[in-house]
DNA sequence: AAAATAGTGTCTCTAAGACAATATGCG
DNA sequence: CGCATATTGTCTTAGAGACACTATTTT
């Protein structure tokens, strides 16, 4: 009876950050079988002795690999089947986390001989990943893309303070298309999710841009319309 | 090592249907400890010997209690902690299912001495439920309400064929407020999710209403705006 | 024709797309 | 001043809310 119902349960955070004009996700090299030597998501089994709940299990994994304690973290979906792990039935709870690049101090510890940022291009990571982790990345990316269209979630990828050009870039990188800065200004200024920060940033010999910061790093704002992209002909 | 990571895993479907002008959810009476004799969601442990994956585990539970094989079924969220079950760490994957009332043949089997439809009023079921099931119902209802505002999901609660008055009623029951029928007609006629069915329905001595049916009982349509409700003053 | 609901017309409003017109700070 | 980018103005458009008006049956 017991062994029919007790299931290997893990959390798999898909950690997104943006640099070099591209979305990246954190992968670690596996040091044990199965898939030894393959890259995989920085997840792992829930530990019933140290984790109080699923959310804190995900936070623990994040902390171990990136040393970031409180990023934006959201549950995506739970995948479980008899076939996804060769050792038998398993369940994994997929999260995605957004963190500004500068805050991250990668740590190669806890059984991950290597930790690395892998670019996420059209749909998935460029290199093959262990288990069904490519599918998990795709699930997380789909959720992120959808949510960027009708919430303020994208700005959680930006280090503070940021400009509207930064906001525009981050949207364009995630969605993979041009976005009207005017629309973003209407949204972000009208919703009160950001506030002005001191100073301005000069990129060359042109007019400096106003700096902003998030008012609340824990929550996101829901807009009532989805950004639709360029008009059809 | 093993027992630190293998976790009791269940699926909990929150089954919604509408009758008597109210949203209802299916509850079953527990026949074993803990919470023996209490009402609970019609879920249960994933069985690694008969379930291939989580989704089919949820479908199995649904089939056992309602005899409906293919309703609209969507994963909501996964809740897991050391404290939600007195027996120790447990994880449950919450789903919500929508089914038209007439299709359901309740079955009192499989350890559920009683099965019953419980009205869901403002936020939760009227009676107390076992474990954290009231919270799970609330999660499912929040998801349903949000999704009704920007998708065609609500019509999956209707038996076919249906009229626009039916569509309007179902939206109003779920959202708990008046909805403009004109807006619904624009949405549903413009998106092509429904098609005309033969005949018309006469409610009394008035003009009969055109009948419609869903084109696709498996998918939902996403609109680009959220219905916002009455204008503010 | 009257009753009563079905379905249409259409006005207003909000926010997005598009892009022109200004504003600003620096060399 | 002139450059290069920042910010604002504003026109168009899609679709929601509101609600009056017309259509279609049965009695």
XYZ file of C-alpha atoms (C1' of nucleotides) in Angstrom:
520
model
C 0.000 0.000 0.000
C 2.635 2.482 1.049
C 4.867 2.152 -1.942
C 1.973 2.483 -4.343
C 1.190 5.981 -3.154
C 4.395 7.552 -1.891
C 6.033 9.287 -4.835
C 9.409 10.842 -5.469
C 8.626 14.535 -5.464
C 10.858 17.347 -6.619
C 10.719 21.050 -7.343
C 12.237 22.419 -10.539
C 12.762 26.171 -10.708
C 13.262 27.623 -14.157
C 15.355 30.664 -13.313
C 15.205 33.415 -15.902
C 17.485 36.390 -16.243
C 18.382 38.652 -19.139
C 21.807 39.741 -20.345
C 23.505 40.265 -23.710
C 20.087 41.036 -25.102
C 18.895 37.485 -24.491
C 16.811 35.528 -22.070
C 18.825 32.942 -20.161
C 17.972 30.112 -17.800
C 20.144 28.481 -15.177
C 21.235 24.890 -15.742
C 23.442 22.635 -13.644
C 25.465 19.582 -14.590
C 24.263 16.378 -12.989
C 26.811 14.452 -10.950
C 24.838 11.279 -10.386
C 22.915 8.784 -12.453
C 20.604 8.867 -14.254
C 21.635 11.426 -16.867
C 25.011 11.819 -15.155
C 26.970 14.570 -16.867
C 23.900 16.063 -18.533
C 22.653 19.558 -17.955
C 19.417 19.888 -16.037
C 17.283 22.366 -14.148
C 18.604 23.358 -10.721
C 15.878 21.458 -8.931
C 15.842 18.506 -6.645
C 13.820 16.369 -4.320
C 11.666 17.934 -1.672
C 13.203 17.186 1.705
C 10.449 16.501 4.207
C 12.822 17.115 7.081
C 13.957 20.590 6.155
C 11.250 21.958 3.866
C 8.039 23.200 5.434
C 6.169 23.490 2.166
C 6.653 23.413 -1.595
C 7.275 27.115 -1.932
C 10.080 27.083 0.592
C 11.556 24.012 -1.060
C 11.755 26.004 -4.289
C 13.288 28.953 -2.457
C 15.883 26.656 -0.916
C 16.939 25.373 -4.338
C 17.203 28.929 -5.590
C 19.281 30.027 -2.664
C 21.642 27.080 -3.026
C 22.433 27.799 -6.652
C 22.193 31.563 -7.001
C 22.397 32.911 -3.467
C 19.334 35.049 -4.178
C 16.889 34.815 -1.303
C 13.737 36.555 -2.455
C 13.199 36.691 -6.180
C 9.876 36.822 -7.933
C 8.779 33.184 -7.808
C 5.639 31.650 -9.235
C 4.368 28.119 -9.562
C 3.773 27.065 -13.155
C 2.489 23.541 -13.340
C 3.014 20.119 -11.878
C 4.110 17.263 -14.078
C 3.965 13.673 -12.924
C 4.005 10.343 -14.658
C 5.369 6.831 -14.599
C 7.697 7.545 -17.489
C 9.433 10.845 -16.925
C 12.128 9.336 -14.697
C 13.628 5.920 -15.535
C 13.593 5.051 -11.836
C 9.796 5.110 -11.770
C 6.809 7.275 -10.970
C 7.789 10.829 -10.076
C 6.239 14.233 -9.679
C 7.844 17.611 -10.141
C 6.417 21.004 -9.330
C 7.701 23.540 -11.855
C 8.325 27.143 -10.813
C 9.738 30.070 -12.649
C 11.827 32.727 -10.985
C 12.830 36.132 -12.302
C 15.984 37.785 -11.077
C 18.072 40.746 -12.137
C 21.401 39.574 -13.456
C 23.683 41.588 -11.127
C 22.254 40.108 -7.970
C 23.301 36.613 -8.798
C 26.412 34.973 -7.414
C 26.580 31.527 -8.940
C 27.647 28.763 -6.613
C 29.002 25.414 -7.724
C 28.091 23.337 -4.724
C 25.707 20.664 -3.541
C 26.419 18.054 -6.137
C 26.422 20.382 -9.120
C 29.933 20.367 -10.489
C 29.004 23.164 -12.841
C 26.388 25.871 -13.018
C 25.756 27.899 -16.127
C 23.438 30.341 -17.872
C 22.009 28.889 -21.027
C 20.366 31.125 -23.633
C 16.700 30.443 -24.285
C 15.995 31.222 -27.890
C 12.779 30.482 -29.727
C 11.228 27.851 -27.525
C 13.787 26.063 -25.431
C 17.359 25.946 -24.265
C 19.911 25.427 -26.985
C 21.455 22.331 -25.426
C 19.598 19.113 -24.590
C 18.519 18.774 -20.989
C 18.033 15.733 -18.764
C 14.653 14.093 -18.171
C 11.745 16.146 -19.547
C 13.402 19.386 -18.499
C 13.227 20.896 -21.961
C 9.471 20.571 -21.797
C 9.491 22.123 -18.333
C 11.454 25.119 -19.640
C 8.953 25.451 -22.444
C 6.061 25.416 -19.991
C 7.712 28.111 -17.898
C 8.506 30.236 -20.928
C 4.963 29.974 -22.251
C 3.625 31.123 -18.916
C 6.117 33.968 -18.714
C 5.338 35.169 -22.224
C 1.607 35.076 -21.661
C 1.929 36.896 -18.367
C 4.204 39.603 -19.707
C 1.365 40.551 -22.026
C -1.096 41.458 -19.296
C 0.888 42.024 -16.090
C 3.835 44.030 -14.829
C 5.871 40.877 -14.234
C 8.682 41.666 -16.693
C 10.178 44.468 -14.641
C 11.145 41.969 -11.962
C 13.983 40.985 -14.290
C 15.505 44.469 -14.101
C 18.119 45.696 -11.664
C 17.086 48.957 -10.055
C 17.029 51.696 -10.937
C 15.865 51.273 -14.520
C 14.685 53.441 -17.379
C 11.794 53.026 -19.792
C 14.265 51.930 -22.408
C 15.195 49.064 -20.078
C 11.513 48.203 -19.650
C 11.027 48.215 -23.393
C 14.093 46.039 -24.007
C 13.057 43.448 -21.451
C 9.618 43.123 -23.018
C 11.082 42.814 -26.478
C 13.552 40.156 -25.415
C 10.900 38.037 -23.725
C 8.270 38.400 -26.441
C 10.714 38.299 -29.327
C 9.145 41.260 -31.101
C 9.041 45.054 -31.071
C 6.908 46.697 -28.411
C 5.675 50.294 -28.395
C 7.355 52.238 -25.610
C 4.376 54.566 -25.418
C 2.085 51.675 -24.494
C 4.464 50.590 -21.766
C 4.653 54.113 -20.369
C 0.881 54.372 -20.268
C 0.690 51.056 -18.460
C 3.461 51.475 -15.949
C 2.905 55.138 -15.153
C -0.847 54.727 -14.952
C -0.811 51.697 -12.702
C 1.529 53.001 -10.053
C 3.736 49.926 -9.942
C 6.898 51.999 -10.328
C 8.082 55.256 -8.812
C 10.724 57.754 -9.770
C 14.193 57.215 -8.407
C 16.816 59.878 -7.896
C 18.862 60.968 -10.847
C 18.949 60.088 -14.481
C 21.052 57.955 -16.757
C 23.047 59.295 -19.693
C 23.942 56.711 -22.322
C 26.042 58.914 -24.584
C 25.818 62.560 -25.467
C 22.034 62.630 -25.488
C 19.230 63.496 -23.120
C 19.405 61.390 -19.943
C 16.477 59.151 -19.047
C 14.475 59.307 -15.849
C 15.224 56.445 -13.457
C 12.531 54.367 -11.787
C 12.248 51.619 -9.224
C 9.570 49.103 -8.294
C 7.275 50.124 -5.481
C 6.725 46.540 -4.407
C 9.094 43.732 -5.283
C 6.673 41.022 -4.198
C 3.557 41.619 -6.214
C 2.635 42.159 -9.834
C -0.075 44.296 -11.374
C -2.756 42.905 -13.678
C -3.812 45.048 -16.611
C -7.201 44.551 -18.205
C -5.963 44.128 -21.763
C -3.370 41.974 -23.413
C -0.735 43.596 -25.577
C -1.498 42.347 -29.034
C 1.455 43.323 -31.140
C 1.452 44.933 -34.572
C -1.847 45.461 -36.331
C -2.853 42.962 -38.964
C -3.198 44.106 -42.558
C 16.994 8.618 2.524
C 14.021 7.086 0.774
C 11.436 8.114 3.297
C 12.671 11.685 3.350
C 11.751 12.170 -0.286
C 8.852 9.896 -1.114
C 5.674 11.835 -0.408
C 2.007 10.944 -0.206
C 0.603 12.440 -3.370
C -3.030 12.952 -4.245
C -5.167 14.680 -6.833
C -8.150 16.762 -5.731
C -10.637 17.684 -8.440
C -12.981 20.539 -7.616
C -15.941 19.627 -9.775
C -18.186 22.534 -10.644
C -21.662 22.420 -12.070
C -24.554 24.862 -12.051
C -28.177 24.225 -11.166
C -30.911 26.081 -9.272
C -29.165 29.280 -10.261
C -26.136 28.425 -8.165
C -22.636 27.094 -8.570
C -22.153 23.738 -6.867
C -19.162 21.548 -6.147
C -19.073 17.825 -5.515
C -18.153 16.619 -2.045
C -17.925 13.108 -0.624
C -18.145 11.859 2.937
C -14.943 10.337 4.241
C -15.183 6.785 5.533
C -11.753 6.503 7.106
C -9.603 8.445 9.498
C -8.465 11.148 9.615
C -11.535 13.368 9.313
C -13.774 10.288 9.202
C -17.359 11.370 8.575
C -16.355 14.789 7.274
C -17.090 16.047 3.789
C -14.144 16.394 1.471
C -13.210 16.806 -2.163
C -13.627 13.672 -4.307
C -9.877 13.222 -4.631
C -7.489 10.586 -3.478
C -3.997 9.235 -3.686
C -2.325 8.780 -7.011
C -1.978 5.079 -7.662
C 1.342 4.397 -9.322
C 0.141 1.037 -10.515
C -2.940 2.164 -12.401
C -2.360 5.833 -13.191
C -0.021 6.705 -16.049
C 0.179 10.386 -15.187
C -1.409 13.063 -13.004
C -4.012 14.070 -15.539
C -5.314 10.540 -15.924
C -5.326 10.135 -12.152
C -7.637 13.155 -11.977
C -9.811 11.742 -14.753
C -10.047 8.427 -12.896
C -11.304 10.181 -9.753
C -13.849 12.066 -11.812
C -15.065 8.954 -13.540
C -15.428 7.078 -10.243
C -17.644 9.708 -8.678
C -19.599 11.208 -11.539
C -19.307 8.730 -14.382
C -18.319 11.568 -16.698
C -15.328 10.591 -18.788
C -14.222 13.727 -20.599
C -15.148 16.978 -18.951
C -13.246 20.212 -19.228
C -10.390 19.648 -16.789
C -7.618 22.037 -15.858
C -4.844 21.946 -13.316
C -5.030 24.794 -10.816
C -2.176 24.614 -8.371
C -0.232 22.172 -6.273
C -0.245 22.474 -2.523
C 2.191 20.592 -0.345
C 3.408 20.971 3.201
C 4.273 19.153 6.382
C 1.149 20.369 8.117
C -1.824 19.948 5.779
C -2.335 16.283 6.696
C -1.927 15.133 10.306
C -0.203 11.991 9.054
C 2.727 14.018 7.723
C 4.122 15.650 4.604
C 1.739 15.444 1.688
C 1.218 16.964 -1.718
C -2.022 17.442 -3.612
C -2.499 18.571 -7.180
C -5.697 20.590 -7.429
C -7.790 20.493 -10.596
C -11.072 22.025 -11.480
C -13.567 20.341 -13.775
C -16.618 21.815 -15.449
C -19.509 19.611 -16.366
C -23.073 20.159 -17.457
C -25.462 19.034 -14.780
C -27.513 16.556 -16.831
C -24.542 14.437 -17.759
C -23.776 13.483 -14.233
C -24.831 10.219 -12.646
C -23.619 10.311 -9.080
C -22.149 7.082 -7.768
C -21.762 6.249 -4.114
C -18.930 3.781 -4.321
C -15.262 3.381 -3.573
C -15.247 4.272 0.051
C -17.498 7.265 -0.251
C -20.660 6.424 1.619
C -22.247 9.589 0.351
C -21.747 11.957 -2.533
C -23.406 15.329 -2.725
C -23.526 18.674 -4.505
C -22.698 21.510 -2.176
C -23.520 25.103 -3.113
C -20.539 27.419 -3.438
C -21.631 30.857 -2.412
C -19.368 33.849 -1.914
C -16.013 32.221 -1.506
C -16.302 28.650 -0.330
C -18.596 25.749 0.310
C -21.196 26.336 2.976
C -20.187 23.356 5.099
C -16.728 22.786 6.605
C -14.487 20.449 4.634
C -11.722 18.085 5.706
C -8.030 19.005 5.585
C -7.378 22.257 3.735
C -10.067 21.483 1.181
C -11.911 24.739 1.734
C -8.774 26.559 0.686
C -8.483 24.291 -2.346
C -12.051 25.098 -3.365
C -11.251 28.774 -2.987
C -8.175 28.426 -5.200
C -10.200 26.656 -7.870
C -12.989 29.223 -7.698
C -10.559 32.129 -7.958
C -9.031 30.571 -11.046
C -12.431 29.888 -12.569
C -13.664 33.420 -11.925
C -10.552 34.991 -13.366
C -10.664 32.782 -16.418
C -14.345 33.377 -17.110
C -13.442 37.029 -17.560
C -11.112 36.511 -20.502
C -11.867 33.087 -21.981
C -14.813 31.070 -23.263
C -14.466 28.559 -20.429
C -17.881 29.160 -18.853
C -19.858 27.557 -21.662
C -18.349 24.190 -20.773
C -20.787 24.154 -17.871
C -23.770 24.210 -20.216
C -25.615 21.215 -21.617
C -26.031 21.469 -25.368
C -27.772 23.001 -27.084
C -27.856 26.318 -25.243
C -29.099 29.843 -25.842
C -27.467 33.197 -25.176
C -29.653 33.550 -22.140
C -28.028 30.390 -20.809
C -24.601 31.824 -21.534
C -25.505 35.016 -19.733
C -26.883 33.156 -16.705
C -23.818 30.981 -16.358
C -21.528 34.004 -16.378
C -23.656 35.801 -13.838
C -23.772 32.826 -11.513
C -20.000 32.350 -11.588
C -19.095 36.019 -11.287
C -21.876 36.899 -8.882
C -22.889 40.009 -10.803
C -24.861 41.148 -13.830
C -23.207 40.744 -17.198
C -24.189 42.481 -20.440
C -25.599 39.977 -22.868
C -24.504 42.174 -25.754
C -20.865 41.848 -24.721
C -21.189 38.086 -24.556
C -22.771 37.954 -27.992
C -19.974 40.032 -29.473
C -17.422 37.740 -27.876
C -18.941 34.384 -28.650
C -20.224 35.158 -32.117
C -17.048 36.940 -33.115
C -14.657 34.259 -31.927
C -16.273 31.290 -33.575
C -16.253 29.063 -30.495
C -19.931 28.235 -30.919
C -22.102 27.347 -33.882
C -25.807 27.365 -34.514
C -27.707 24.218 -33.687
C -30.992 23.142 -35.206
C -34.156 24.635 -33.862
C -35.000 27.154 -31.222
C -36.228 27.128 -27.666
C -39.480 28.689 -26.503
C -39.617 29.521 -22.795
C -43.209 30.648 -22.634
C -45.321 32.637 -25.006
C -42.472 34.732 -26.368
C -39.991 34.733 -29.193
C -37.913 31.534 -29.200
C -34.140 31.784 -28.876
C -31.607 30.474 -31.345
C -29.807 27.366 -30.102
C -26.039 26.939 -30.209
C -23.461 24.291 -29.482
C -19.719 24.304 -28.827
C -17.552 23.679 -31.854
C -14.834 22.089 -29.770
C -15.449 20.636 -26.331
C -11.753 20.310 -25.557
C -10.355 23.793 -25.983
C -11.175 27.283 -24.799
C -10.782 30.607 -26.553
C -8.730 33.467 -25.125
C -10.066 36.980 -25.598
C -7.743 39.956 -25.417
C -9.650 41.906 -22.830
C -11.016 41.120 -19.429
C -14.662 41.848 -18.728
C -14.540 44.569 -16.152
C -18.031 44.841 -14.837
C -20.104 47.965 -14.276
C -18.476 51.343 -14.806
C -17.264 53.172 -11.742
C -18.889 56.444 -10.793
C -52.825 43.430 -31.546
C -50.540 42.538 -27.054
C -47.146 40.321 -24.404
C -42.677 39.094 -23.579
C -38.301 37.767 -24.644
C -34.656 37.706 -28.664
C -31.545 40.166 -31.017
C -29.635 44.722 -33.179
C -27.974 49.537 -33.367
C -25.289 52.706 -31.733
C -23.181 56.010 -28.390
C -19.578 56.478 -25.095
C -15.367 55.190 -23.042
C -10.827 53.144 -22.275
C -6.558 51.731 -23.576
C -3.542 49.999 -27.372
C -1.014 50.811 -31.910
C 1.201 54.138 -34.693
C 3.964 57.778 -35.232
C 4.656 62.898 -35.363
C 6.060 66.662 -32.547
C 8.610 68.535 -28.663
C 11.821 68.542 -24.823
C 16.262 67.997 -22.752
C 21.086 67.645 -21.771
C 25.615 67.499 -23.609
C 29.392 68.522 -26.587
C 23.549 75.549 -31.661
C 22.898 70.792 -33.163
C 22.803 65.868 -32.055
C 20.619 61.951 -30.243
C 17.611 60.125 -27.332
C 13.572 61.032 -23.968
C 8.961 62.186 -23.440
C 4.494 63.888 -24.811
C 0.594 64.614 -28.063
C -2.793 62.894 -30.551
C -5.096 60.239 -34.245
C -7.006 55.773 -35.178
C -8.980 51.491 -33.800
C -10.982 47.471 -31.205
C -13.878 45.996 -28.102
C -16.516 46.680 -23.556
C -20.510 48.959 -21.012
C -25.030 51.016 -21.490
C -29.263 51.016 -23.063
C -32.787 52.163 -26.579
C -34.908 50.118 -30.363
C -36.616 46.500 -33.539
C -37.873 41.543 -34.489
C -40.289 37.362 -33.703
C -43.217 34.224 -31.802
C -47.566 32.728 -29.249
C -52.011 33.877 -27.421
